[in-house]
PDB file of C-alpha atoms in Angstrom:
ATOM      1  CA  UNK Y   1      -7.609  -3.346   8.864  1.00  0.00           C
ATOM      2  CA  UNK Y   2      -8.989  -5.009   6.243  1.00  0.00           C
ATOM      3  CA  UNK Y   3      -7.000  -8.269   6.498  1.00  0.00           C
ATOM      4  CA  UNK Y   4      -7.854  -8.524  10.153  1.00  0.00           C
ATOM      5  CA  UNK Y   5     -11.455  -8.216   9.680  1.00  0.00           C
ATOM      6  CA  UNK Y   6     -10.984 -10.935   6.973  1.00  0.00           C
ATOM      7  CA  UNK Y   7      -9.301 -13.719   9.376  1.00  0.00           C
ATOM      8  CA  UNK Y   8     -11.711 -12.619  12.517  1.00  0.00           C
ATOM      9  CA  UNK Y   9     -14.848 -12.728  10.100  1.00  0.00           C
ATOM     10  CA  UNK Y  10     -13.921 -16.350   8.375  1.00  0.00           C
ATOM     11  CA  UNK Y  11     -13.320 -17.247  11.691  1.00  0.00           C
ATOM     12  CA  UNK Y  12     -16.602 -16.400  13.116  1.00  0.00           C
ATOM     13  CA  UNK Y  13     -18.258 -17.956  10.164  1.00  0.00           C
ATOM     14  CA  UNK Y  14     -17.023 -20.978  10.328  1.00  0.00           C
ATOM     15  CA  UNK Y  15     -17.793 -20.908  14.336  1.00  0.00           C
ATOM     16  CA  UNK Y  16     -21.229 -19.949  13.268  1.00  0.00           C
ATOM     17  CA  UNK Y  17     -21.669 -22.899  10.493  1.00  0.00           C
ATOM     18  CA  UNK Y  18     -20.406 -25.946  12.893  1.00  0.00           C
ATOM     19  CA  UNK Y  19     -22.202 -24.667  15.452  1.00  0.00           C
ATOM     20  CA  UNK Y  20     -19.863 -23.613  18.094  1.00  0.00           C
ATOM     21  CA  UNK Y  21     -20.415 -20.138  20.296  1.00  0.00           C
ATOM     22  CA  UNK Y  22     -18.330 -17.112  18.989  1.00  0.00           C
ATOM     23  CA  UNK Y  23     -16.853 -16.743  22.914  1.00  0.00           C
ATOM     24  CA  UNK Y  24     -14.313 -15.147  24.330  1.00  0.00           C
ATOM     25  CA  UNK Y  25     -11.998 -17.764  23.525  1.00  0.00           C
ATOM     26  CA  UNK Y  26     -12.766 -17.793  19.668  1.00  0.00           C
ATOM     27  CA  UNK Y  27     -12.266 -14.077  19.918  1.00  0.00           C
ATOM     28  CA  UNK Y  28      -8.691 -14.501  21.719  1.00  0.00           C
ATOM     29  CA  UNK Y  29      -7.609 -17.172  19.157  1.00  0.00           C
ATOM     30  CA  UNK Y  30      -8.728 -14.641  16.147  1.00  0.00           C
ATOM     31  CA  UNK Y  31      -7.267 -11.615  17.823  1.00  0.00           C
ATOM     32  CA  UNK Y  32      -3.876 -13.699  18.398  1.00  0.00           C
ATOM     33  CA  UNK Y  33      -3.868 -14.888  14.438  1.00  0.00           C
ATOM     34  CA  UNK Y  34      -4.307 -11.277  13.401  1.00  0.00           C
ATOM     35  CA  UNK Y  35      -1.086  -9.964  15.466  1.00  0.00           C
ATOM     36  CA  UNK Y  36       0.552 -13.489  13.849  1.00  0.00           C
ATOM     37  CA  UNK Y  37      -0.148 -12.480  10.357  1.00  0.00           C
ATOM     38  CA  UNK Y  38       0.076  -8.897  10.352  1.00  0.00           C
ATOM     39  CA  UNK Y  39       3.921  -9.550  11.739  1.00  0.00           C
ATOM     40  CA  UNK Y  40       4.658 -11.997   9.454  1.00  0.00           C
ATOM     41  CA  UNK Y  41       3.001  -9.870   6.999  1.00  0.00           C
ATOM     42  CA  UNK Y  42       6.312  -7.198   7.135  1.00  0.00           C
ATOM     43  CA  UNK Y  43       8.413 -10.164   6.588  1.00  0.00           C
ATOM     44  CA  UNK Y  44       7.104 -11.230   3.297  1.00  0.00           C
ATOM     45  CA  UNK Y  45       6.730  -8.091   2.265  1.00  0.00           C
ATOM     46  CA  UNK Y  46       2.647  -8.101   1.538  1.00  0.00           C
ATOM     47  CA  UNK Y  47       2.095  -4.670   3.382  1.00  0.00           C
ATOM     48  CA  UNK Y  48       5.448  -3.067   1.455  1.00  0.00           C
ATOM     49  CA  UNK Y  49       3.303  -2.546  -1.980  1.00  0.00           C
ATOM     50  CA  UNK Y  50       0.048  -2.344  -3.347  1.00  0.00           C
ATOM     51  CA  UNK Y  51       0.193  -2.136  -7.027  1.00  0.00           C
ATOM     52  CA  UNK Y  52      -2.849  -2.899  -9.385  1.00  0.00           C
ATOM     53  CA  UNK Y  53      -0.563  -4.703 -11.882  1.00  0.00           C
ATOM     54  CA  UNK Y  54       0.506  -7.402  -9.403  1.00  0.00           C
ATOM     55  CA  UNK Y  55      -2.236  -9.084  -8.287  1.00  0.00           C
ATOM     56  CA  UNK Y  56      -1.188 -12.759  -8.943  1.00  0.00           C
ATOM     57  CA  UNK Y  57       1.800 -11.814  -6.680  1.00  0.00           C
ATOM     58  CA  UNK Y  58      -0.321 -10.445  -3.963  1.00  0.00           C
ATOM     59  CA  UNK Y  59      -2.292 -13.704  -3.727  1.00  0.00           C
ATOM     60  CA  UNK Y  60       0.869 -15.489  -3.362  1.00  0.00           C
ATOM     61  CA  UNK Y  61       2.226 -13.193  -0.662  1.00  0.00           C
ATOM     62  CA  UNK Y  62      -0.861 -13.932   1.071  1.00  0.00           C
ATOM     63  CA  UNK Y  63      -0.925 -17.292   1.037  1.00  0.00           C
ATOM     64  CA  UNK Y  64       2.911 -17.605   1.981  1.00  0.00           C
ATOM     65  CA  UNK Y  65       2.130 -15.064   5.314  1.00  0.00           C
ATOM     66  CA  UNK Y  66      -0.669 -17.274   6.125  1.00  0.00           C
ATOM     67  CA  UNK Y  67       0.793 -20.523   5.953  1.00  0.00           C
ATOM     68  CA  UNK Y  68       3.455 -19.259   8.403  1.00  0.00           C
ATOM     69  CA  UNK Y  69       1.208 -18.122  10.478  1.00  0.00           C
ATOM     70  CA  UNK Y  70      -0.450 -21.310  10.409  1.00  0.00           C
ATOM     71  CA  UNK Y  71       2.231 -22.610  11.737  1.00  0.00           C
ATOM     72  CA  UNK Y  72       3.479 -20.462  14.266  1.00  0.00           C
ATOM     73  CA  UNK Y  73      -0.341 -21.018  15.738  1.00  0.00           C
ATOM     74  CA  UNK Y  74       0.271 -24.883  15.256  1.00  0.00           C
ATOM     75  CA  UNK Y  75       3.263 -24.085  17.604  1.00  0.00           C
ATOM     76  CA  UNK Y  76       1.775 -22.277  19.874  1.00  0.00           C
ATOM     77  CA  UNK Y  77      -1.319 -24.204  20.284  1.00  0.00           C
ATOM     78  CA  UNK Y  78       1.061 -27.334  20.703  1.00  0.00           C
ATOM     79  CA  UNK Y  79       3.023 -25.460  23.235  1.00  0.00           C
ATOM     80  CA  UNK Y  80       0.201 -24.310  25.341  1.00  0.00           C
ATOM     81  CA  UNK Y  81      -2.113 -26.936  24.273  1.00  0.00           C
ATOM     82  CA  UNK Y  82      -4.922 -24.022  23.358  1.00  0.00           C
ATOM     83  CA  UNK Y  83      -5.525 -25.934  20.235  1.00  0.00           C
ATOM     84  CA  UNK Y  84      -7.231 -28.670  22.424  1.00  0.00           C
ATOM     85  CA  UNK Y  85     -10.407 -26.658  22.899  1.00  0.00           C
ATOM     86  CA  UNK Y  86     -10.979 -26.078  19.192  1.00  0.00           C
ATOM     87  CA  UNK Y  87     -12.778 -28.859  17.546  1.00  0.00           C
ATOM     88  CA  UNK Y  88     -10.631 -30.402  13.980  1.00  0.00           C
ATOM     89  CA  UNK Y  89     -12.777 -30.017  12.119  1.00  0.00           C
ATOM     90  CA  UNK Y  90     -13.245 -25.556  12.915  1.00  0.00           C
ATOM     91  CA  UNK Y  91      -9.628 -25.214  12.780  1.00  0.00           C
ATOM     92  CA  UNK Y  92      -8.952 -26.960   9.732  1.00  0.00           C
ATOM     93  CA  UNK Y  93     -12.121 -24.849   7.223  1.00  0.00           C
ATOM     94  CA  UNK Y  94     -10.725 -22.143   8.660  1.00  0.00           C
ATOM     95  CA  UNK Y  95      -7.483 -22.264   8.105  1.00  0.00           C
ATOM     96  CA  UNK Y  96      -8.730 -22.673   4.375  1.00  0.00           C
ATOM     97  CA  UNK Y  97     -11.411 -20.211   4.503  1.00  0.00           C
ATOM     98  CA  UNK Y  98      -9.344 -17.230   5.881  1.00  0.00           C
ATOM     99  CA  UNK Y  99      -6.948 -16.635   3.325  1.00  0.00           C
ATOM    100  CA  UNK Y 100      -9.687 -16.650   0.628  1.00  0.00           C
ATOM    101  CA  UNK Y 101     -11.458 -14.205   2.479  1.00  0.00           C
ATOM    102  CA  UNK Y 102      -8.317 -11.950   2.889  1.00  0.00           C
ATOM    103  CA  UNK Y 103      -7.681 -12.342  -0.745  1.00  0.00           C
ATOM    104  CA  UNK Y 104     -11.313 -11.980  -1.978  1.00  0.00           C
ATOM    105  CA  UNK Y 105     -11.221  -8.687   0.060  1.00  0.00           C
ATOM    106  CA  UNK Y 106      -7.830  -7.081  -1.407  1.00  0.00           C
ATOM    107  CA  UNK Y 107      -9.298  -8.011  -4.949  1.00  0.00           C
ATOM    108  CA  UNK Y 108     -12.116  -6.346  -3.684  1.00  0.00           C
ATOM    109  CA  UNK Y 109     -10.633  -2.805  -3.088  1.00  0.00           C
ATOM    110  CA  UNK Y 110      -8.050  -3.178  -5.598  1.00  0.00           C
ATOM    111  CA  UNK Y 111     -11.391  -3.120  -8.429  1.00  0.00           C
ATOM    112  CA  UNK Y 112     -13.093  -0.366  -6.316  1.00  0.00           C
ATOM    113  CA  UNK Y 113      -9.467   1.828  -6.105  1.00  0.00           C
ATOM    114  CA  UNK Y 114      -9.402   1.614  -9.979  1.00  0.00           C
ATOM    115  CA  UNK Y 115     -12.461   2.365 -10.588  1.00  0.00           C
ATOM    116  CA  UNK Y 116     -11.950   5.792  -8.546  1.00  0.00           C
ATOM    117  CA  UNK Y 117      -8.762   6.404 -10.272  1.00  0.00           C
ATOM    118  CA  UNK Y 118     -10.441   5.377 -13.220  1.00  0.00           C
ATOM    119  CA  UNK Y 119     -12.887   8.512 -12.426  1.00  0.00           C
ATOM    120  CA  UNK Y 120     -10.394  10.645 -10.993  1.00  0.00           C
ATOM    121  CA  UNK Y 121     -11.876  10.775  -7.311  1.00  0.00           C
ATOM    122  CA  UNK Y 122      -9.166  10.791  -4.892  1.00  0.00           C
ATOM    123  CA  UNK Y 123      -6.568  11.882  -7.251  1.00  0.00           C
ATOM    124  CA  UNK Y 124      -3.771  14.424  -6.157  1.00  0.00           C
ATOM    125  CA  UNK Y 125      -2.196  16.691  -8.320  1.00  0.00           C
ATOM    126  CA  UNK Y 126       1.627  16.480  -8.079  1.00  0.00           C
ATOM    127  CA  UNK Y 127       3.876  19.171  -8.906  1.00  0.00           C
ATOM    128  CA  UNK Y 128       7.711  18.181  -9.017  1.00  0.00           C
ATOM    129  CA  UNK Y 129      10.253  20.783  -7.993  1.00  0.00           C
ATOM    130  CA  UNK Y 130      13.610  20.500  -9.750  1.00  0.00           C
ATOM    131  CA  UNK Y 131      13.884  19.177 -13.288  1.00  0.00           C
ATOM    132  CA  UNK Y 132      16.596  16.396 -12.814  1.00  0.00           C
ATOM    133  CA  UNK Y 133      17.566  13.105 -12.352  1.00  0.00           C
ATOM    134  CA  UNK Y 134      16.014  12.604  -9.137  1.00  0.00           C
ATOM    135  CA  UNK Y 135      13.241  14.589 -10.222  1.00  0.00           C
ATOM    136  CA  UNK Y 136      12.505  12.279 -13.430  1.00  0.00           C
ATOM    137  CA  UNK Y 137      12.975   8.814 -11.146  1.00  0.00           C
ATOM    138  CA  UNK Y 138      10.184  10.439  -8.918  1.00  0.00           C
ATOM    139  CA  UNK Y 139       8.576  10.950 -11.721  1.00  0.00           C
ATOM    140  CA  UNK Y 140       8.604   7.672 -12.756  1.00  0.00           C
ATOM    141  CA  UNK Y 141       7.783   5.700  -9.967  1.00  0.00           C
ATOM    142  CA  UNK Y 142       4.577   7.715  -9.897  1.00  0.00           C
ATOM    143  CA  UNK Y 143       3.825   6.384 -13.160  1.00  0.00           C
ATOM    144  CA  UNK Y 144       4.649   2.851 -11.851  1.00  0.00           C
ATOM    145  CA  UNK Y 145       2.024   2.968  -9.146  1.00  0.00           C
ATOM    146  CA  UNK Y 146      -1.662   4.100 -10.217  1.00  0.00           C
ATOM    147  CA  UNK Y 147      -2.869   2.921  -7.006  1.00  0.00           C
ATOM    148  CA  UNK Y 148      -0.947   5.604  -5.274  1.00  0.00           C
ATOM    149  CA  UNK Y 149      -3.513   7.875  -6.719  1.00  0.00           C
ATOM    150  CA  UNK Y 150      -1.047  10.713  -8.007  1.00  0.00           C
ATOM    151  CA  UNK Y 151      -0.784  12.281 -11.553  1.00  0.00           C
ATOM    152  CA  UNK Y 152       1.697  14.697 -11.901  1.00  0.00           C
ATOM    153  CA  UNK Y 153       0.855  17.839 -13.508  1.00  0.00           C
ATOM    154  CA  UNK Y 154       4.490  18.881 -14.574  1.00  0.00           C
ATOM    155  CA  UNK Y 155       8.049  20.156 -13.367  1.00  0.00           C
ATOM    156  CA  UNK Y 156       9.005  23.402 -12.187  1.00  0.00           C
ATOM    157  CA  UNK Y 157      12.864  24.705 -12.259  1.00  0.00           C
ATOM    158  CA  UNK Y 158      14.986  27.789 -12.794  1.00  0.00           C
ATOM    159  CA  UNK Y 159      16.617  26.365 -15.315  1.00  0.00           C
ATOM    160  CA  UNK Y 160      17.278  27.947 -18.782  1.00  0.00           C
ATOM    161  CA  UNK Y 161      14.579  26.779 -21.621  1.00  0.00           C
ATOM    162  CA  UNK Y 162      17.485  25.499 -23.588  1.00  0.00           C
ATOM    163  CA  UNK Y 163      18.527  22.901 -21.005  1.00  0.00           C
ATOM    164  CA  UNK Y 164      14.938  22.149 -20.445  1.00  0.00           C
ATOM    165  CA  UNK Y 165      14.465  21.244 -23.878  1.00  0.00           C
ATOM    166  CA  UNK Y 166      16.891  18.655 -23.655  1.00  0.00           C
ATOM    167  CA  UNK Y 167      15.057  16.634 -21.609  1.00  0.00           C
ATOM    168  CA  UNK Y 168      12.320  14.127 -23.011  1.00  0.00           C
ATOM    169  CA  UNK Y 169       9.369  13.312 -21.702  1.00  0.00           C
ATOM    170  CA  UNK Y 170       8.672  15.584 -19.228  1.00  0.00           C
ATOM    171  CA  UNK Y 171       6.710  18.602 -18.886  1.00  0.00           C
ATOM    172  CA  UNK Y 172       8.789  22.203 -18.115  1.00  0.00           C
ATOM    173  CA  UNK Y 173       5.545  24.313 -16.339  1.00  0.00           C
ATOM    174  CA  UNK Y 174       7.490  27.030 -15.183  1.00  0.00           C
ATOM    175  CA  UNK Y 175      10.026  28.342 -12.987  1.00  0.00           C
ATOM    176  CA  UNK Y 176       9.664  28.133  -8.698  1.00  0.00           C
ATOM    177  CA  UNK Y 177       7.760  31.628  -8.755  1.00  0.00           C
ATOM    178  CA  UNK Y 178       5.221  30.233 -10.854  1.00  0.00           C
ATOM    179  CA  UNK Y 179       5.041  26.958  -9.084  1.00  0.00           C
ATOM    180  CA  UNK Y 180       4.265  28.609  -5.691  1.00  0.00           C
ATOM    181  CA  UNK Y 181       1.799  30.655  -7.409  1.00  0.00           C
ATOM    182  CA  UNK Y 182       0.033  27.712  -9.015  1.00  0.00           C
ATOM    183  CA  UNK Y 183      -0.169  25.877  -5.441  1.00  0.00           C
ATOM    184  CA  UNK Y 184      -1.509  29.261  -3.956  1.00  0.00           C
ATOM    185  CA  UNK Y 185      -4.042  28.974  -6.082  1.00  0.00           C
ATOM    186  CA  UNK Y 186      -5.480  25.715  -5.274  1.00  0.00           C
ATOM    187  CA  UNK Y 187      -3.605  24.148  -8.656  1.00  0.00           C
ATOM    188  CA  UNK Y 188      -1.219  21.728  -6.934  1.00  0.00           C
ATOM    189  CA  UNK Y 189      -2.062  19.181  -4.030  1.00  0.00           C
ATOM    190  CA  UNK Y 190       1.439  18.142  -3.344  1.00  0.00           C
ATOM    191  CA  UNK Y 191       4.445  19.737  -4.106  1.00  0.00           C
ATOM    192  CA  UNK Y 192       7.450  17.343  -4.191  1.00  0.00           C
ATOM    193  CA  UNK Y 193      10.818  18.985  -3.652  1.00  0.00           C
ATOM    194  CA  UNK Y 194      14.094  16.609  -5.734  1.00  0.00           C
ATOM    195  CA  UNK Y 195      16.411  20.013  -5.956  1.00  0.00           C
ATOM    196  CA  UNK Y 196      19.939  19.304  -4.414  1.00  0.00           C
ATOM    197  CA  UNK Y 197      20.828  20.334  -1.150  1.00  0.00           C
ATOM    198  CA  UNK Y 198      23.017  22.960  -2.465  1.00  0.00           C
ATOM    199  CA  UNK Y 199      20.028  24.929  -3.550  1.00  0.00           C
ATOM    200  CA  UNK Y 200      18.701  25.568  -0.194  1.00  0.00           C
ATOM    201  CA  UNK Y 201      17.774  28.690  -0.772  1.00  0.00           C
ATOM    202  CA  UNK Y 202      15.176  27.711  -3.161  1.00  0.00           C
ATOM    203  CA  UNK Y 203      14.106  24.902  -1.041  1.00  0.00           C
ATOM    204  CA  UNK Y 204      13.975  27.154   1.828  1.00  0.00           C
ATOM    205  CA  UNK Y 205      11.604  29.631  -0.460  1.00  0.00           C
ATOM    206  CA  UNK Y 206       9.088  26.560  -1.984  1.00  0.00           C
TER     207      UNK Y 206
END
């Protein structure tokens, strides 16, 4: 949403500032760019992640998606000779001015989503179900993405304390009983089940 109100607003601005009428036409040409760029967007892979600690990638993901769009528009507009109404000069700034405004606005959000996380508003508390491998890869992709907004509060499993022990950096809370218990409580936002399918009994209990 954010992205499309960037490329509609730079392209009302720059309407605006050379003096030509935001009309319906300028509203179909925006409305056709934002379809454009929020398909391409898939492609390159700018809506796939949103991580804090790759910002300088980010930018470049959005100025690859916008250059193709650029010039799938060039082909359209050659094809159905749409481009003819637009004056150079309008189509040109904005083909500038709309990526900086869709970058200026994800820098935007990414300062205001730290700052939250920063303060812990928005933050859900994570419980993992099922000390193992899967459990501590879930684990750590959490820790990879801040901007998800998650901090996990510990495991839970059945297992025996002395095969708990063995693992390192992780956090043993208790068993399932105590889990459920904690998230009846109000203590746990999300519960994330990474027990193997042959323990579908427990799953079936959590």
């Amino acid at each position: 949403a954010l992205d499309a109100a960037a490329v509609m607003a730079s392209l009302a601005t720059v309407s605006w500032f050379t003096g030509r009428a935001v009309d319906d036409l300028t509203m179909t040409m925006g409305l056709i760019s934002v379809v454009v760029f929020l398909l391409l967007s898939q492609l390159t892979g700018l809506h796939h992640r949103f991580d804090a600690n790759t910002a300088n990638r980010e930018m470049t993901n959005v100025a690859a998606t916008w250059t193709l769009t650029v010039l799938v528009l060039a082909v359209l507009g050659f094809v159905t000779r749409y481009s003819e109404t637009f004056p150079r000069s309008v189509i040109m700034i904005w083909f500038v001015l709309a990526p900086a405004l869709v970058g200026l606005g994800r820098m935007c959000l990414r300062i205001i989503q730290r700052g939250l996380v920063t303060r812990g508003v928005g933050i859900r508390r994570v419980a993992i179900a099922g000390l193992n491998d899967l459990g501590r890869q879930t684990f750590s992709n959490i820790a990879q993405e801040p901007s998800l907004g998650l901090r996990v509060i510990g495991f839970f499993d059945d297992r025996e304390a002395h095969r708990a022990e063995e693992e390192q950096d992780v956090i043993l809370e208790g068993d399932l009983n105590e889990l459920a218990e904690a998230a009846q409580r109000g203590e746990v936002d999300t519960v994330l089940i990474t027990l193997p399918m042959r323990a579908e009994d427990r799953i079936r209990y959590l």
